[in-house]
Every structure is written in structure tokens, then in C-alpha cells.
PDB file of C-alpha atoms in Angstrom:
ATOM      1  CA  MET N   1       0.000   0.000   0.000  1.00 79.00           C
ATOM      2  CA  SER N   2       1.473   3.324  -1.054  1.00 96.00           C
ATOM      3  CA  PHE N   3       0.640   6.826   0.086  1.00 98.00           C
ATOM      4  CA  ILE N   4       2.059  10.316   0.186  1.00 98.00           C
ATOM      5  CA  VAL N   5       2.083  12.879   2.978  1.00 98.00           C
ATOM      6  CA  VAL N   6       1.329  16.561   2.475  1.00 98.00           C
ATOM      7  CA  ILE N   7       2.148  18.856   5.396  1.00 98.00           C
ATOM      8  CA  PRO N   8       0.350  22.228   5.379  1.00 96.00           C
ATOM      9  CA  ALA N   9       2.542  24.797   7.130  1.00 94.00           C
ATOM     10  CA  ARG N  10       1.612  28.448   7.691  1.00 90.00           C
ATOM     11  CA  TYR N  11       3.983  31.058   9.082  1.00 90.00           C
ATOM     12  CA  GLY N  12       1.231  33.331  10.340  1.00 79.00           C
ATOM     13  CA  SER N  13      -0.304  32.321  13.665  1.00 76.00           C
ATOM     14  CA  SER N  14      -1.954  34.664  16.127  1.00 72.00           C
ATOM     15  CA  ARG N  15      -0.661  32.720  19.134  1.00 81.00           C
ATOM     16  CA  PHE N  16       2.665  31.469  17.755  1.00 90.00           C
ATOM     17  CA  PRO N  17       3.991  33.292  14.658  1.00 89.00           C
ATOM     18  CA  GLY N  18       6.613  31.275  12.786  1.00 92.00           C
ATOM     19  CA  LYS N  19       5.750  28.081  14.688  1.00 92.00           C
ATOM     20  CA  PRO N  20       6.894  25.635  11.942  1.00 93.00           C
ATOM     21  CA  LEU N  21      10.401  27.123  12.164  1.00 95.00           C
ATOM     22  CA  ALA N  22      10.704  26.996  15.963  1.00 93.00           C
ATOM     23  CA  LEU N  23      13.784  24.983  16.915  1.00 93.00           C
ATOM     24  CA  ILE N  24      13.533  21.649  18.707  1.00 91.00           C
ATOM     25  CA  ASP N  25      16.861  19.958  19.427  1.00 88.00           C
ATOM     26  CA  GLY N  26      18.521  22.215  16.869  1.00 91.00           C
ATOM     27  CA  LYS N  27      16.085  21.430  14.045  1.00 95.00           C
ATOM     28  CA  PRO N  28      13.011  23.381  12.938  1.00 95.00           C
ATOM     29  CA  MET N  29       9.691  21.897  14.019  1.00 94.00           C
ATOM     30  CA  ILE N  30       8.640  21.244  10.427  1.00 97.00           C
ATOM     31  CA  GLN N  31      11.724  19.062   9.869  1.00 97.00           C
ATOM     32  CA  HIS N  32      10.660  16.787  12.722  1.00 95.00           C
ATOM     33  CA  VAL N  33       7.224  16.414  11.077  1.00 96.00           C
ATOM     34  CA  VAL N  34       8.864  15.532   7.746  1.00 98.00           C
ATOM     35  CA  GLU N  35      11.045  12.929   9.445  1.00 97.00           C
ATOM     36  CA  ARG N  36       8.023  11.280  11.094  1.00 97.00           C
ATOM     37  CA  ALA N  37       6.279  11.112   7.704  1.00 98.00           C
ATOM     38  CA  LYS N  38       9.317   9.459   6.115  1.00 98.00           C
ATOM     39  CA  GLU N  39       9.535   6.986   8.986  1.00 98.00           C
ATOM     40  CA  ALA N  40       5.910   6.049   8.283  1.00 98.00           C
ATOM     41  CA  GLY N  41       6.936   4.858   4.824  1.00 98.00           C
ATOM     42  CA  ALA N  42       5.416   7.600   2.699  1.00 98.00           C
ATOM     43  CA  ASP N  43       6.365   7.418  -0.975  1.00 98.00           C
ATOM     44  CA  ASN N  44       6.739  11.180  -1.022  1.00 98.00           C
ATOM     45  CA  VAL N  45       6.527  14.040   1.484  1.00 98.00           C
ATOM     46  CA  ILE N  46       5.541  17.535   0.369  1.00 98.00           C
ATOM     47  CA  VAL N  47       5.395  20.630   2.559  1.00 98.00           C
ATOM     48  CA  ALA N  48       2.657  23.004   1.395  1.00 97.00           C
ATOM     49  CA  THR N  49       3.235  26.589   2.476  1.00 96.00           C
ATOM     50  CA  ASP N  50       2.447  30.152   1.495  1.00 94.00           C
ATOM     51  CA  ASP N  51       5.561  31.687   3.031  1.00 95.00           C
ATOM     52  CA  GLU N  52       9.032  31.978   1.501  1.00 96.00           C
ATOM     53  CA  ARG N  53      10.717  31.788   4.921  1.00 96.00           C
ATOM     54  CA  ILE N  54       9.336  28.294   5.397  1.00 96.00           C
ATOM     55  CA  GLN N  55      10.121  27.393   1.796  1.00 97.00           C
ATOM     56  CA  ASN N  56      13.760  28.455   2.135  1.00 97.00           C
ATOM     57  CA  VAL N  57      14.250  26.310   5.234  1.00 97.00           C
ATOM     58  CA  VAL N  58      12.369  23.230   4.038  1.00 97.00           C
ATOM     59  CA  LEU N  59      14.168  23.043   0.681  1.00 97.00           C
ATOM     60  CA  GLY N  60      17.168  21.756   2.594  1.00 93.00           C
ATOM     61  CA  PHE N  61      15.426  18.511   3.536  1.00 96.00           C
ATOM     62  CA  ALA N  62      12.091  18.110   1.682  1.00 97.00           C
ATOM     63  CA  GLN N  63      10.017  18.995  -1.364  1.00 98.00           C
ATOM     64  CA  VAL N  64       8.019  22.232  -1.136  1.00 98.00           C
ATOM     65  CA  CYS N  65       4.929  23.402  -2.987  1.00 98.00           C
ATOM     66  CA  MET N  66       4.108  27.101  -2.730  1.00 97.00           C
ATOM     67  CA  THR N  67       0.377  27.709  -2.359  1.00 97.00           C
ATOM     68  CA  SER N  68      -2.054  30.607  -2.128  1.00 95.00           C
ATOM     69  CA  VAL N  69      -2.281  32.795   0.957  1.00 92.00           C
ATOM     70  CA  ASP N  70      -6.076  32.728   0.701  1.00 92.00           C
ATOM     71  CA  HIS N  71      -6.750  29.143   1.804  1.00 92.00           C
ATOM     72  CA  GLN N  72      -8.998  28.752   4.835  1.00 87.00           C
ATOM     73  CA  SER N  73      -7.911  25.223   5.737  1.00 90.00           C
ATOM     74  CA  GLY N  74      -5.151  22.693   5.294  1.00 91.00           C
ATOM     75  CA  THR N  75      -7.406  20.627   3.048  1.00 95.00           C
ATOM     76  CA  GLU N  76      -7.819  23.547   0.645  1.00 94.00           C
ATOM     77  CA  ARG N  77      -4.048  23.957   0.578  1.00 96.00           C
ATOM     78  CA  ILE N  78      -3.625  20.258  -0.175  1.00 97.00           C
ATOM     79  CA  ALA N  79      -6.121  20.497  -3.026  1.00 97.00           C
ATOM     80  CA  GLU N  80      -3.876  23.078  -4.691  1.00 98.00           C
ATOM     81  CA  VAL N  81      -0.859  20.796  -4.214  1.00 98.00           C
ATOM     82  CA  ILE N  82      -2.737  17.921  -5.881  1.00 98.00           C
ATOM     83  CA  VAL N  83      -3.421  20.054  -8.947  1.00 97.00           C
ATOM     84  CA  LYS N  84       0.042  21.642  -9.153  1.00 97.00           C
ATOM     85  CA  GLU N  85       1.914  18.378  -8.663  1.00 97.00           C
ATOM     86  CA  GLY N  86      -0.382  16.364 -10.946  1.00 97.00           C
ATOM     87  CA  ILE N  87      -1.126  13.794  -8.238  1.00 98.00           C
ATOM     88  CA  GLN N  88      -3.275  10.936  -9.551  1.00 97.00           C
ATOM     89  CA  GLY N  89      -6.828  10.686  -8.273  1.00 97.00           C
ATOM     90  CA  SER N  90      -6.430   7.251  -6.691  1.00 97.00           C
ATOM     91  CA  THR N  91      -3.397   8.297  -4.627  1.00 98.00           C
ATOM     92  CA  ILE N  92      -3.906   8.188  -0.861  1.00 98.00           C
ATOM     93  CA  VAL N  93      -2.877  11.511   0.644  1.00 98.00           C
ATOM     94  CA  VAL N  94      -2.287  11.904   4.370  1.00 98.00           C
ATOM     95  CA  ASN N  95      -2.688  15.373   5.845  1.00 98.00           C
ATOM     96  CA  VAL N  96      -0.231  15.789   8.732  1.00 97.00           C
ATOM     97  CA  GLN N  97      -0.263  19.141  10.475  1.00 92.00           C
ATOM     98  CA  GLY N  98       2.971  21.098  10.399  1.00 90.00           C
ATOM     99  CA  ASP N  99       2.944  21.674  14.166  1.00 88.00           C
ATOM    100  CA  GLU N 100       2.973  17.987  15.199  1.00 90.00           C
ATOM    101  CA  PRO N 101       6.724  17.310  15.546  1.00 92.00           C
ATOM    102  CA  PHE N 102       6.206  14.248  17.743  1.00 90.00           C
ATOM    103  CA  ILE N 103       3.345  12.582  15.919  1.00 94.00           C
ATOM    104  CA  PRO N 104       4.050   8.833  15.969  1.00 96.00           C
ATOM    105  CA  ALA N 105       4.984   7.481  12.566  1.00 97.00           C
ATOM    106  CA  GLU N 106       2.770   4.467  13.356  1.00 97.00           C
ATOM    107  CA  ASN N 107      -0.296   6.720  13.418  1.00 98.00           C
ATOM    108  CA  ILE N 108       0.506   8.191  10.015  1.00 98.00           C
ATOM    109  CA  ARG N 109       0.797   4.731   8.543  1.00 98.00           C
ATOM    110  CA  GLN N 110      -2.312   3.572  10.404  1.00 98.00           C
ATOM    111  CA  VAL N 111      -4.622   6.206   8.972  1.00 98.00           C
ATOM    112  CA  ALA N 112      -3.366   5.512   5.437  1.00 98.00           C
ATOM    113  CA  ASP N 113      -3.854   1.762   5.882  1.00 98.00           C
ATOM    114  CA  ASN N 114      -7.338   2.300   7.302  1.00 98.00           C
ATOM    115  CA  LEU N 115      -8.468   4.273   4.268  1.00 98.00           C
ATOM    116  CA  ALA N 116      -7.000   1.683   1.909  1.00 98.00           C
ATOM    117  CA  ASN N 117      -8.966  -1.031   3.740  1.00 97.00           C
ATOM    118  CA  ALA N 118     -12.236   0.932   3.870  1.00 97.00           C
ATOM    119  CA  PRO N 119     -13.205   1.586   0.234  1.00 95.00           C
ATOM    120  CA  GLN N 120     -16.692   2.679   1.336  1.00 96.00           C
ATOM    121  CA  CYS N 121     -15.173   5.666   3.170  1.00 98.00           C
ATOM    122  CA  GLN N 122     -13.994   8.914   1.625  1.00 98.00           C
ATOM    123  CA  MET N 123     -11.744   9.874   4.550  1.00 98.00           C
ATOM    124  CA  ALA N 124      -9.990   8.302   7.519  1.00 98.00           C
ATOM    125  CA  THR N 125      -8.918   9.816  10.815  1.00 98.00           C
ATOM    126  CA  LEU N 126      -8.009   8.763  14.371  1.00 98.00           C
ATOM    127  CA  SER N 127      -9.130   9.202  17.953  1.00 97.00           C
ATOM    128  CA  THR N 128      -7.841   8.529  21.455  1.00 96.00           C
ATOM    129  CA  PRO N 129      -9.643   7.828  24.747  1.00 96.00           C
ATOM    130  CA  ILE N 130     -10.397  10.782  27.005  1.00 95.00           C
ATOM    131  CA  GLU N 131      -9.181  10.148  30.548  1.00 93.00           C
ATOM    132  CA  ARG N 132      -9.946  13.388  32.408  1.00 92.00           C
ATOM    133  CA  VAL N 133     -13.456  14.642  33.161  1.00 93.00           C
ATOM    134  CA  GLU N 134     -12.414  18.239  32.511  1.00 93.00           C
ATOM    135  CA  ASP N 135     -11.392  17.288  28.970  1.00 93.00           C
ATOM    136  CA  VAL N 136     -14.931  16.112  28.230  1.00 94.00           C
ATOM    137  CA  PHE N 137     -16.143  19.681  28.803  1.00 93.00           C
ATOM    138  CA  ASN N 138     -13.176  21.452  27.198  1.00 92.00           C
ATOM    139  CA  PRO N 139     -14.350  23.009  23.893  1.00 92.00           C
ATOM    140  CA  ASN N 140     -10.781  22.944  22.561  1.00 88.00           C
ATOM    141  CA  ILE N 141     -10.846  19.141  22.721  1.00 92.00           C
ATOM    142  CA  VAL N 142     -12.981  17.796  19.885  1.00 95.00           C
ATOM    143  CA  LYS N 143     -15.073  14.721  20.664  1.00 97.00           C
ATOM    144  CA  VAL N 144     -16.040  12.119  18.068  1.00 98.00           C
ATOM    145  CA  LEU N 145     -18.792   9.496  17.955  1.00 98.00           C
ATOM    146  CA  VAL N 146     -18.245   6.343  15.898  1.00 98.00           C
ATOM    147  CA  ASN N 147     -20.709   3.635  14.844  1.00 97.00           C
ATOM    148  CA  GLU N 148     -20.160  -0.129  14.910  1.00 97.00           C
ATOM    149  CA  LYS N 149     -18.697  -0.034  11.391  1.00 96.00           C
ATOM    150  CA  GLY N 150     -15.930   2.318  12.484  1.00 97.00           C
ATOM    151  CA  GLU N 151     -17.525   5.287  10.701  1.00 98.00           C
ATOM    152  CA  SER N 152     -17.754   8.717  12.294  1.00 98.00           C
ATOM    153  CA  ILE N 153     -21.274   9.834  13.214  1.00 98.00           C
ATOM    154  CA  TYR N 154     -20.428  13.335  14.428  1.00 98.00           C
ATOM    155  CA  PHE N 155     -17.648  15.573  15.721  1.00 98.00           C
ATOM    156  CA  SER N 156     -18.313  18.243  18.347  1.00 98.00           C
ATOM    157  CA  ARG N 157     -16.717  20.572  20.841  1.00 96.00           C
ATOM    158  CA  SER N 158     -19.547  19.668  23.216  1.00 96.00           C
ATOM    159  CA  PRO N 159     -19.724  16.513  25.369  1.00 95.00           C
ATOM    160  CA  ILE N 160     -21.050  13.791  23.089  1.00 96.00           C
ATOM    161  CA  PRO N 161     -22.674  11.471  23.888  1.00 95.00           C
ATOM    162  CA  PHE N 162     -24.697  13.258  26.569  1.00 92.00           C
ATOM    163  CA  GLU N 163     -25.439  10.873  29.434  1.00 89.00           C
ATOM    164  CA  ARG N 164     -28.948  12.096  30.135  1.00 88.00           C
ATOM    165  CA  ASP N 165     -29.722  10.664  33.581  1.00 85.00           C
ATOM    166  CA  HIS N 166     -26.190  10.921  34.939  1.00 82.00           C
ATOM    167  CA  MET N 167     -25.328  14.386  33.624  1.00 84.00           C
ATOM    168  CA  MET N 168     -28.763  15.892  34.249  1.00 84.00           C
ATOM    169  CA  ALA N 169     -28.252  15.063  37.919  1.00 86.00           C
ATOM    170  CA  ASN N 170     -24.698  16.412  37.941  1.00 85.00           C
ATOM    171  CA  PRO N 171     -23.843  18.560  34.869  1.00 74.00           C
ATOM    172  CA  GLN N 172     -20.097  18.495  35.555  1.00 80.00           C
ATOM    173  CA  SER N 173     -19.834  14.725  35.853  1.00 84.00           C
ATOM    174  CA  ALA N 174     -19.092  12.261  33.068  1.00 89.00           C
ATOM    175  CA  ASN N 175     -18.067   8.647  32.596  1.00 90.00           C
ATOM    176  CA  THR N 176     -14.857   9.261  30.685  1.00 93.00           C
ATOM    177  CA  HIS N 177     -14.791   5.776  29.137  1.00 93.00           C
ATOM    178  CA  LEU N 178     -17.642   6.872  26.860  1.00 95.00           C
ATOM    179  CA  TYR N 179     -15.640   9.656  25.228  1.00 96.00           C
ATOM    180  CA  LYS N 180     -13.053   9.787  22.458  1.00 97.00           C
ATOM    181  CA  ARG N 181     -10.925  12.775  21.496  1.00 96.00           C
ATOM    182  CA  HIS N 182     -10.449  13.386  17.796  1.00 97.00           C
ATOM    183  CA  ILE N 183      -6.854  13.518  16.550  1.00 95.00           C
ATOM    184  CA  GLY N 184      -6.446  15.951  13.654  1.00 93.00           C
ATOM    185  CA  ILE N 185      -4.836  13.715  11.063  1.00 97.00           C
ATOM    186  CA  TYR N 186      -6.652  12.799   7.844  1.00 98.00           C
ATOM    187  CA  ALA N 187      -6.216  10.454   4.915  1.00 98.00           C
ATOM    188  CA  TYR N 188      -8.136  10.830   1.677  1.00 98.00           C
ATOM    189  CA  ARG N 189      -7.789   9.915  -1.960  1.00 98.00           C
ATOM    190  CA  ALA N 190      -6.630  12.794  -4.126  1.00 98.00           C
ATOM    191  CA  GLU N 191      -9.813  12.777  -6.222  1.00 98.00           C
ATOM    192  CA  TYR N 192     -11.928  13.202  -3.098  1.00 98.00           C
ATOM    193  CA  VAL N 193      -9.947  16.217  -1.905  1.00 98.00           C
ATOM    194  CA  LYS N 194     -10.944  18.061  -5.066  1.00 96.00           C
ATOM    195  CA  GLN N 195     -14.553  17.024  -4.525  1.00 97.00           C
ATOM    196  CA  TYR N 196     -14.463  18.180  -0.904  1.00 97.00           C
ATOM    197  CA  VAL N 197     -13.214  21.684  -1.660  1.00 96.00           C
ATOM    198  CA  ALA N 198     -15.854  22.028  -4.385  1.00 97.00           C
ATOM    199  CA  TYR N 199     -18.587  21.614  -1.754  1.00 97.00           C
ATOM    200  CA  ARG N 200     -20.123  24.774  -0.332  1.00 96.00           C
ATOM    201  CA  PRO N 201     -19.165  25.202   3.343  1.00 94.00           C
ATOM    202  CA  SER N 202     -21.874  23.717   5.556  1.00 96.00           C
ATOM    203  CA  SER N 203     -23.689  25.341   8.446  1.00 96.00           C
ATOM    204  CA  LEU N 204     -22.487  22.619  10.831  1.00 95.00           C
ATOM    205  CA  GLU N 205     -18.792  23.237  10.172  1.00 95.00           C
ATOM    206  CA  GLN N 206     -19.320  26.970  10.616  1.00 96.00           C
ATOM    207  CA  ILE N 207     -21.220  26.520  13.876  1.00 97.00           C
ATOM    208  CA  GLU N 208     -18.655  24.144  15.389  1.00 97.00           C
ATOM    209  CA  SER N 209     -15.630  25.526  13.488  1.00 95.00           C
ATOM    210  CA  LEU N 210     -14.710  21.972  12.431  1.00 96.00           C
ATOM    211  CA  GLU N 211     -13.967  21.444   8.747  1.00 94.00           C
ATOM    212  CA  GLN N 212     -14.519  17.667   8.862  1.00 97.00           C
ATOM    213  CA  LEU N 213     -18.230  18.293   9.428  1.00 97.00           C
ATOM    214  CA  ARG N 214     -18.488  19.369   5.788  1.00 97.00           C
ATOM    215  CA  ALA N 215     -17.951  15.766   4.763  1.00 97.00           C
ATOM    216  CA  ILE N 216     -20.552  14.547   7.276  1.00 98.00           C
ATOM    217  CA  TRP N 217     -23.042  17.173   6.055  1.00 97.00           C
ATOM    218  CA  TYR N 218     -22.819  15.959   2.466  1.00 98.00           C
ATOM    219  CA  GLY N 219     -23.179  12.308   3.451  1.00 98.00           C
ATOM    220  CA  ASP N 220     -19.561  11.257   2.986  1.00 98.00           C
ATOM    221  CA  LYS N 221     -18.076   8.645   5.324  1.00 98.00           C
ATOM    222  CA  ILE N 222     -15.103   9.182   7.610  1.00 98.00           C
ATOM    223  CA  HIS N 223     -13.442   6.064   9.036  1.00 98.00           C
ATOM    224  CA  CYS N 224     -12.232   6.578  12.607  1.00 98.00           C
ATOM    225  CA  GLU N 225     -10.159   4.217  14.741  1.00 98.00           C
ATOM    226  CA  VAL N 226      -8.344   4.594  18.040  1.00 98.00           C
ATOM    227  CA  ALA N 227      -4.695   5.497  17.406  1.00 98.00           C
ATOM    228  CA  ILE N 228      -2.271   2.645  17.985  1.00 97.00           C
ATOM    229  CA  ALA N 229       0.306   5.001  19.564  1.00 96.00           C
ATOM    230  CA  PRO N 230      -0.239   7.771  22.147  1.00 88.00           C
ATOM    231  CA  PRO N 231      -0.942  11.074  20.371  1.00 84.00           C
ATOM    232  CA  PRO N 232       1.489  13.976  20.723  1.00 76.00           C
ATOM    233  CA  VAL N 233       1.055  16.951  22.995  1.00 72.00           C
ATOM    234  CA  GLY N 234      -0.394  19.920  21.113  1.00 73.00           C
ATOM    235  CA  ILE N 235       1.815  22.958  20.585  1.00 82.00           C
ATOM    236  CA  ASP N 236      -0.304  26.087  20.247  1.00 80.00           C
ATOM    237  CA  THR N 237       1.875  28.698  21.950  1.00 86.00           C
ATOM    238  CA  PRO N 238       5.582  29.325  22.688  1.00 89.00           C
ATOM    239  CA  GLU N 239       4.795  28.407  26.301  1.00 88.00           C
ATOM    240  CA  ASP N 240       3.476  24.998  25.184  1.00 84.00           C
ATOM    241  CA  LEU N 241       6.745  24.340  23.370  1.00 87.00           C
ATOM    242  CA  GLU N 242       8.807  25.456  26.360  1.00 86.00           C
ATOM    243  CA  ARG N 243       6.900  23.098  28.675  1.00 83.00           C
ATOM    244  CA  LEU N 244       7.301  20.240  26.210  1.00 77.00           C
ATOM    245  CA  LEU N 245      11.047  20.772  25.873  1.00 79.00           C
ATOM    246  CA  LYS N 246      11.425  20.771  29.677  1.00 77.00           C
ATOM    247  CA  THR N 247       9.549  17.470  29.821  1.00 73.00           C
ATOM    248  CA  ILE N 248      11.816  15.922  27.178  1.00 68.00           C
ATOM    249  CA  LYS N 249      14.962  16.979  29.030  1.00 66.00           C
ATOM    250  CA  GLN N 250      13.802  15.450  32.343  1.00 59.00           C
TER     251      GLN N 250
END
């Protein structure tokens, strides 16, 4: 089974400008992401950016595709890469975020394999169990519901499912074993990416600010499985990176 990885990487970030170029153990963050993608066995790894500063750094270790500054999501940026690079429609493309330097290579391979083995699905993604009650109610942690076929039913920033009797009695309580956190990695076939970006944005994705809900809205299927390796710690701010580096050095 073959696949490629495209890594969307923006320089502009309100909370962490230049994040893809932040140094970790002497290497820019984006280089760590590229290395994880190569470890996963990707046939090719392409960094998709709209900034020459990122381009100039990445050219030393990976292929770069310059894309428009007007894209609203990583998927839109990947769609431009597919057209510019002439990627065949049947090719499995894995979208790995440019700020995930410690994403396990096993998870990248897993989501590609899952899509290859689920021809009825247009996308594949991953989840991980939620262990803390406060995370169930944290709107920055996206929850996902999956049916018995391993297909996503819905993604939300709210606690789903809602345990009616239990949570009506105590709104801040939850049985954490019922909840899964969505991990923001996606696999799709190149032809579907072009179909996805041709859809009009849906009301659900705008309400929740979750782009994957566009696929759900239009009736497309998203395979979702629990990640085989622990997911990485998110890096949203310089303080997050500083805490992570201190943890690594301990």
C-alpha cells in the first residue's frame, strides 16, 4: 500500500507566529514532522506553504509546494498541491499538520492503511480515549462518535454522547470511558480532496468551526479508529513548546 504525505505549514499564527520554524533539538519543528512522515513509509513528502521563509528552510530537507495565501484550511491547501503536482486521483494523501513534531509514525501509517482497507469511506482519521473529566467539557478538545462499522457519526466541541440521567443530575460529571478525542490527522484519496473543496461550506462546520463536518453534512463517510500510539502533545503557543522541551529533558 502506497501513500504520500502533504504537510500544510503556515507562518502566520496569532498565538505562535513562525511556529513551523521553531527549533527543537537544533532542528526546525517542520523538519521533525517531515522525518516522522518518512519513517511512516510515505512514498513522497511535500510541505505546502504560502511563506518563503518556510520554503527556504524546508528546501534543505524536503520537497516544497508554494500555495495561495487565501486558503482557509489545510485541506484547501492540499487540493492546490494535488493540482500543481499532478497527483493521480487514486493516490492516498495523508494530511499531517505542520505543528505535530512528535506525531508517531505508526499513526501516520495507520490512517493511510485504514483508508485503503475501507473503500466505502472517503476519509480516515483517528481518535484517542479521554481520561480526564475536565477534557470532556473542554471546547478545545474535539469529541467524536463512531458507529459499529468504524464510521464517524459526528464531531463536536460539546460533550457527546450526553449521558442524560447521569449528567442531568450532575452537569459536571461524566463517565470518561464513553468519550473519544479526535486527533487531527486525515487520509483521503486525491480525487476526493478536489470534490471536498468544491462543496459549499456547511452550516455545521461553521457553527462548530470543524472542517470535517463538511464531509458529514454531504453524506460522505469518515473512518475513525483509536490510534495505535499515544498522540502527541499539542503545541499552540511558545509556552506549550517550552513546557514540552522541559519534559523531554527530564
